[in-house]
Coordinates of C-alpha atoms in Angstrom, one line a residue:
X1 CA 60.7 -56.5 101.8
X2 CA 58.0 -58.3 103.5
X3 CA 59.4 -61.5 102.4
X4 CA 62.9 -60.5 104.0
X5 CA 60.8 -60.1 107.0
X6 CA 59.1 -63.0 107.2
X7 CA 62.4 -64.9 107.2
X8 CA 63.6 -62.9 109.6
X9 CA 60.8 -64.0 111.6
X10 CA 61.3 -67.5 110.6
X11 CA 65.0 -67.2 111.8
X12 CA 64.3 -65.8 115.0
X13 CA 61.8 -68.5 115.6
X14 CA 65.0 -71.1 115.0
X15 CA 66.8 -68.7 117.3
X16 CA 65.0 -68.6 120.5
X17 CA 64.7 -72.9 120.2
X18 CA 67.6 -74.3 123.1
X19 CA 68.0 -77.5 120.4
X20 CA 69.5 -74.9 117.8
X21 CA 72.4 -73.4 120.1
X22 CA 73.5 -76.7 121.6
X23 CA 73.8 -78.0 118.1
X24 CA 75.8 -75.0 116.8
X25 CA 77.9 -75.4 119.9
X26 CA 78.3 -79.4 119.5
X27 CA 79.2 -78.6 115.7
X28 CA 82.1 -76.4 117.2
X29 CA 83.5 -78.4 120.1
X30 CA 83.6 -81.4 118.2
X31 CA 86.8 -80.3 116.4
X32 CA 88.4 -80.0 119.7
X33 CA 86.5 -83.6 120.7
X34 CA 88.1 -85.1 117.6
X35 CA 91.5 -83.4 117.5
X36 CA 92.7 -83.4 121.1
X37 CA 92.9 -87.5 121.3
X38 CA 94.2 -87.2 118.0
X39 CA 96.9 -84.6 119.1
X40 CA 97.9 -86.3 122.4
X41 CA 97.7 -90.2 121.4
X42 CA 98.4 -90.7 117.6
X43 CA 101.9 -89.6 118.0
X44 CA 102.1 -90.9 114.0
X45 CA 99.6 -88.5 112.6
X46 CA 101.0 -86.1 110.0
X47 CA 98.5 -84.0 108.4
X48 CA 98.5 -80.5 108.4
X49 CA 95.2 -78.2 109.5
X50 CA 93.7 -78.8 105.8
X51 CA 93.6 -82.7 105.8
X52 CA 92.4 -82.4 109.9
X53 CA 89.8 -80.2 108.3
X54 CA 88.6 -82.6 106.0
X55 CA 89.0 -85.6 108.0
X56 CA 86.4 -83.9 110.6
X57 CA 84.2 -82.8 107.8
X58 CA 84.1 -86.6 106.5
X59 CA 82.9 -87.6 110.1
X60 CA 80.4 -85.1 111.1
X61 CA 78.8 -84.5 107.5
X62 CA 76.0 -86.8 108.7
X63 CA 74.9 -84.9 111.9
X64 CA 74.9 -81.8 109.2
X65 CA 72.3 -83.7 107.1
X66 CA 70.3 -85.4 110.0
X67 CA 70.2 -81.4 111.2
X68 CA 68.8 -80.5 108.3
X69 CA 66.8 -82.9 107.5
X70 CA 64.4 -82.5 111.0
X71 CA 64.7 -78.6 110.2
X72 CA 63.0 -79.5 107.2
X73 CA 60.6 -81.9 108.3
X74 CA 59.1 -80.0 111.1
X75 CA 59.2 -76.1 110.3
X76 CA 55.9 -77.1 109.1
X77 CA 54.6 -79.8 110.8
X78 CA 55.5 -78.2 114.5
X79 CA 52.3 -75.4 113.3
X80 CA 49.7 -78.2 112.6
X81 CA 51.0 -79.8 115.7
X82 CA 51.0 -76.0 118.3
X83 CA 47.8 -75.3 116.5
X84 CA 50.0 -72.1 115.1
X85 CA 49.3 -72.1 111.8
X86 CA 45.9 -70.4 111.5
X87 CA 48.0 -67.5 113.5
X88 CA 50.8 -68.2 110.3
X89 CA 48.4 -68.0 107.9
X90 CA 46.2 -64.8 108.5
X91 CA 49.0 -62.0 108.2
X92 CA 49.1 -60.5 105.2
X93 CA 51.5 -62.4 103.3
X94 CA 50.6 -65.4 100.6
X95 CA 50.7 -68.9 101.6
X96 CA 53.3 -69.2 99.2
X97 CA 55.9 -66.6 100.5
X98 CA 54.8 -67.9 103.9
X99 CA 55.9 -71.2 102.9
X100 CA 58.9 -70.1 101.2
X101 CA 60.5 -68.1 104.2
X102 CA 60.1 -71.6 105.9
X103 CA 62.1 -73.2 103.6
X104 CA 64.8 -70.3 103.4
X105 CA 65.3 -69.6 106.5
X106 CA 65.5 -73.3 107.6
X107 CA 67.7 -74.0 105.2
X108 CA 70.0 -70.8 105.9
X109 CA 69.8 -72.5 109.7
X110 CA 71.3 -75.8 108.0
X111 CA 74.0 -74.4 105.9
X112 CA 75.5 -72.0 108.8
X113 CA 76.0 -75.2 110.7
X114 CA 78.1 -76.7 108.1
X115 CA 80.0 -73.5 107.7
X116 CA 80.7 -73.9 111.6
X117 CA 82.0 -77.0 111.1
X118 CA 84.5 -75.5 108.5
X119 CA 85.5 -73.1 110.2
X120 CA 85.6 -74.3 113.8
X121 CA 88.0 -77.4 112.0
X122 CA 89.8 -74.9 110.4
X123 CA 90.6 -73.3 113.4
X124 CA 91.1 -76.4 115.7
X125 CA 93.5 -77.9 113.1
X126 CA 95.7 -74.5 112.7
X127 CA 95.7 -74.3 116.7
X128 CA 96.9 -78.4 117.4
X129 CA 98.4 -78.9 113.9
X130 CA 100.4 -75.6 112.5
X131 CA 99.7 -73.9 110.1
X132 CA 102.9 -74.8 107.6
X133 CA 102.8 -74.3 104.4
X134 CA 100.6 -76.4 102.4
X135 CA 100.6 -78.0 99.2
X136 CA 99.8 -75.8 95.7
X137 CA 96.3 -75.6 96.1
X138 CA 95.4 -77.9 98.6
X139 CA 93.5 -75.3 100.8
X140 CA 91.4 -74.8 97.2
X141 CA 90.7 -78.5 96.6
X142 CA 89.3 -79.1 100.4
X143 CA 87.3 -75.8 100.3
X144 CA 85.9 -76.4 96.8
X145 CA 85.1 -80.2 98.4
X146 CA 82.9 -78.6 100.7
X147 CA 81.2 -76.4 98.5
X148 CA 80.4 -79.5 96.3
X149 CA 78.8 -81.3 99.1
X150 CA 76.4 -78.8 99.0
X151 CA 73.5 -80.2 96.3
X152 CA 73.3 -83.3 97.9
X153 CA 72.6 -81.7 101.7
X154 CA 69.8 -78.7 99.9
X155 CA 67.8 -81.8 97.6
X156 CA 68.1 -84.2 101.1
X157 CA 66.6 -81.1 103.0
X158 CA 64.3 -80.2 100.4
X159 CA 62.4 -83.8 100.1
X160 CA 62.0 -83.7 104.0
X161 CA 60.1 -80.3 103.8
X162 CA 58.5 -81.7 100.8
X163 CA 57.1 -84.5 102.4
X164 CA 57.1 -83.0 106.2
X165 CA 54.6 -80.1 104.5
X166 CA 52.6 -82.6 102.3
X167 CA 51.6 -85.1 104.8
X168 CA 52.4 -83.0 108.0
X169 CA 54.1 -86.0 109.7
X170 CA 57.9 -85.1 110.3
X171 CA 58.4 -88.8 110.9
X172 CA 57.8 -89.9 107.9
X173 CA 59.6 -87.3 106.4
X174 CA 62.6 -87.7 108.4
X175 CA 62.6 -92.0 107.6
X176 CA 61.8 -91.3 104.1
X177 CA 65.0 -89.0 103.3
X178 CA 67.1 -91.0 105.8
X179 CA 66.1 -93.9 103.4
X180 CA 66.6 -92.1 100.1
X181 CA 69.6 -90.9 101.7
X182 CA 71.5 -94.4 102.0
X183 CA 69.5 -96.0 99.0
X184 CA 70.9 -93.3 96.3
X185 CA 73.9 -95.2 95.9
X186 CA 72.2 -98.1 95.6
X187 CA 70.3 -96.3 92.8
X188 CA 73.4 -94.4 91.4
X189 CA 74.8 -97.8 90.0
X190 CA 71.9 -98.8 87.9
X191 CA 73.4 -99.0 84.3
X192 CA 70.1 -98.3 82.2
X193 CA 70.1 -95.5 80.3
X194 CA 67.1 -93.8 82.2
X195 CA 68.8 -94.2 85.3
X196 CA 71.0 -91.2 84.1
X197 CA 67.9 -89.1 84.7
X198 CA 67.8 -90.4 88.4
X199 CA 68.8 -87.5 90.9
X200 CA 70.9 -89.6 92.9
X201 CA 72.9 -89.4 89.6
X202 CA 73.1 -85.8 89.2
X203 CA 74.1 -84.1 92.8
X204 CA 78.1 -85.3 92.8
X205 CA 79.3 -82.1 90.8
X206 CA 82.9 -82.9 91.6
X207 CA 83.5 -85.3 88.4
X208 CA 83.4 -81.9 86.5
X209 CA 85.8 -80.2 87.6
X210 CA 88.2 -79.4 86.1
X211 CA 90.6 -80.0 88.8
X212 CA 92.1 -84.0 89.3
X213 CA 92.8 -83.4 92.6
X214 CA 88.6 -82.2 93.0
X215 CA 87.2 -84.7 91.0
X216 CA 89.4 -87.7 91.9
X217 CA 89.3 -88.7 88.7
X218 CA 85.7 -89.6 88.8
X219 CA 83.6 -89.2 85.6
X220 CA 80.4 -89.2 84.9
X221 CA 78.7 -92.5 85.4
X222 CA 76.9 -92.4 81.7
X223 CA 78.4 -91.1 78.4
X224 CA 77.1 -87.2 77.6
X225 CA 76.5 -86.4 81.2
X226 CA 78.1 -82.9 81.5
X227 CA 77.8 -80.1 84.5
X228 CA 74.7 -78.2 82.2
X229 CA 73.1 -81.5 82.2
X230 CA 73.1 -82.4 86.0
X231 CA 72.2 -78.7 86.6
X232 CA 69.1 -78.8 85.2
X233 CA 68.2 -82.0 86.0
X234 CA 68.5 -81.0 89.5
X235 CA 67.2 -77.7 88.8
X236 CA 64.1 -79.8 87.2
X237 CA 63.4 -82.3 90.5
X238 CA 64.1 -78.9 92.7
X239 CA 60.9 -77.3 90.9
X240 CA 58.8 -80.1 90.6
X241 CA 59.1 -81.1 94.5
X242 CA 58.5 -77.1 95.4
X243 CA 56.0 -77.0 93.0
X244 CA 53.8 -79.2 94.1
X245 CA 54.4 -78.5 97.7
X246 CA 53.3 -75.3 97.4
X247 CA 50.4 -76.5 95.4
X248 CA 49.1 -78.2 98.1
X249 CA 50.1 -75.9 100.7
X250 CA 47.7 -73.2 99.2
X251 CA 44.9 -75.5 98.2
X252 CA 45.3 -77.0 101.8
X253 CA 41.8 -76.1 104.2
X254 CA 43.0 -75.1 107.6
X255 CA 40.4 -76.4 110.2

């Protein structure tokens, strides 16, 4: 219980901060920024409230991830930099749950934004674009679409608290996962075999689904690599990265 109340803590904390609100409230009027000039000038447009949806999810996904990647990046570093964290560390609570609700509830902060900008372009799209009846499945494919952009927004978030907590500079954690960001791809096309071990490799889940309206017919980029296998390499970077941040985080003298 005491963990459940240090994030609780945590969130309020993210709460009571201006920059929090005016994001959520950015995430949710920029459907109607988006949608509106669409509506009144681009007479040709025929998608329903599902492709609208997606099409707003394509554009925005970025300000999702830049979100969460400064969230990350400074949920630590802000303490260092307030001179708050001997105040953090002297309640009762481990340094490791105290570093845990950090992560939690920061990334809890992140993944209600992109559930905003679901729903908000949900919503905007039914409102502008009717809701007719769709195609089988087609509400499925974009939700499950969202879902699988998921493991790619949580690792990018993760390495910028990583390395925001490790070297307590959220600029160089913020430029470091910008750049990992935009050089996985670069990275994803290597053709040696060890380069199926890479993470950048192992976060696109949509190749194994089931569904060929999901996965696009994309397939996994080396021969063997199956859902269980990009799991738990994920699972593996995921521990490794926390591991060692919470390493240093307790071993870490507080002057």
């Amino acid at each position: 219980m005491r963990f459940f109340s240090l994030i609780q803590n945590e969130i309020m904390k993210l709460a009571s901060k201006k920059s929090t609100w005016i994001f959520y409230v950015f995430i949710v009027l920029i459907s109607l920024f988006l949608g509106i000039p669409i509506k009144i000038w681009i007479q040709s447009y025929i998608g329903n409230y599902v492709s609208f949806s997606s099409t707003v999810i394509m554009v925005c996904s970025l300000f999702i991830t830049l979100f969460a990647l400064v969230l990350g990046a400074q949920t630590v570093t802000e303490e260092y930099k307030d001179g708050t964290i001997k105040q953090l560390l002297i309640r009762p609570a481990g340094r490791t749950s105290v570093l845990m609700a950090k992560y939690v509830s920061c990334l809890l902060t992140a993944l209600l934004a992109y559930m905003l900008l679901f729903v908000s372009s949900i919503a905007v799209g039914a409102a502008l674009f009717g809701t007719e009846p769709l195609a089988e499945q087609e509400f499925i494919v974009h939700f499950k679409s969202v879902l699988y952009a998921l493991p790619d927004l949580i690792f990018m978030y993760t390495l910028a608290f990583v390395i925001g907590t490790v070297f307590r500079s959220s600029a160089l954690a913020i430029t470091i996962a910008v750049v990992m960001n935009m050089a996985g791809s670069v990275f994803a096309v290597l053709q040696y075999d060890w380069a199926k071990y890479l993470i950048f490799n192992n976060t696109n889940w949509t190749m194994y689904d089931p569904n060929p309206h999901v996965s696009e017919g994309l397939s996994p980029p080396f021969p063997g690599m199956t859902f269980g296998f990009s799991f738990t390499i994920y699972l593996a970077y995921w521990i490794v990265l926390m591991g060692i941040t919470i390493y240093i985080f307790r071993k870490r003298d507080i002057a």
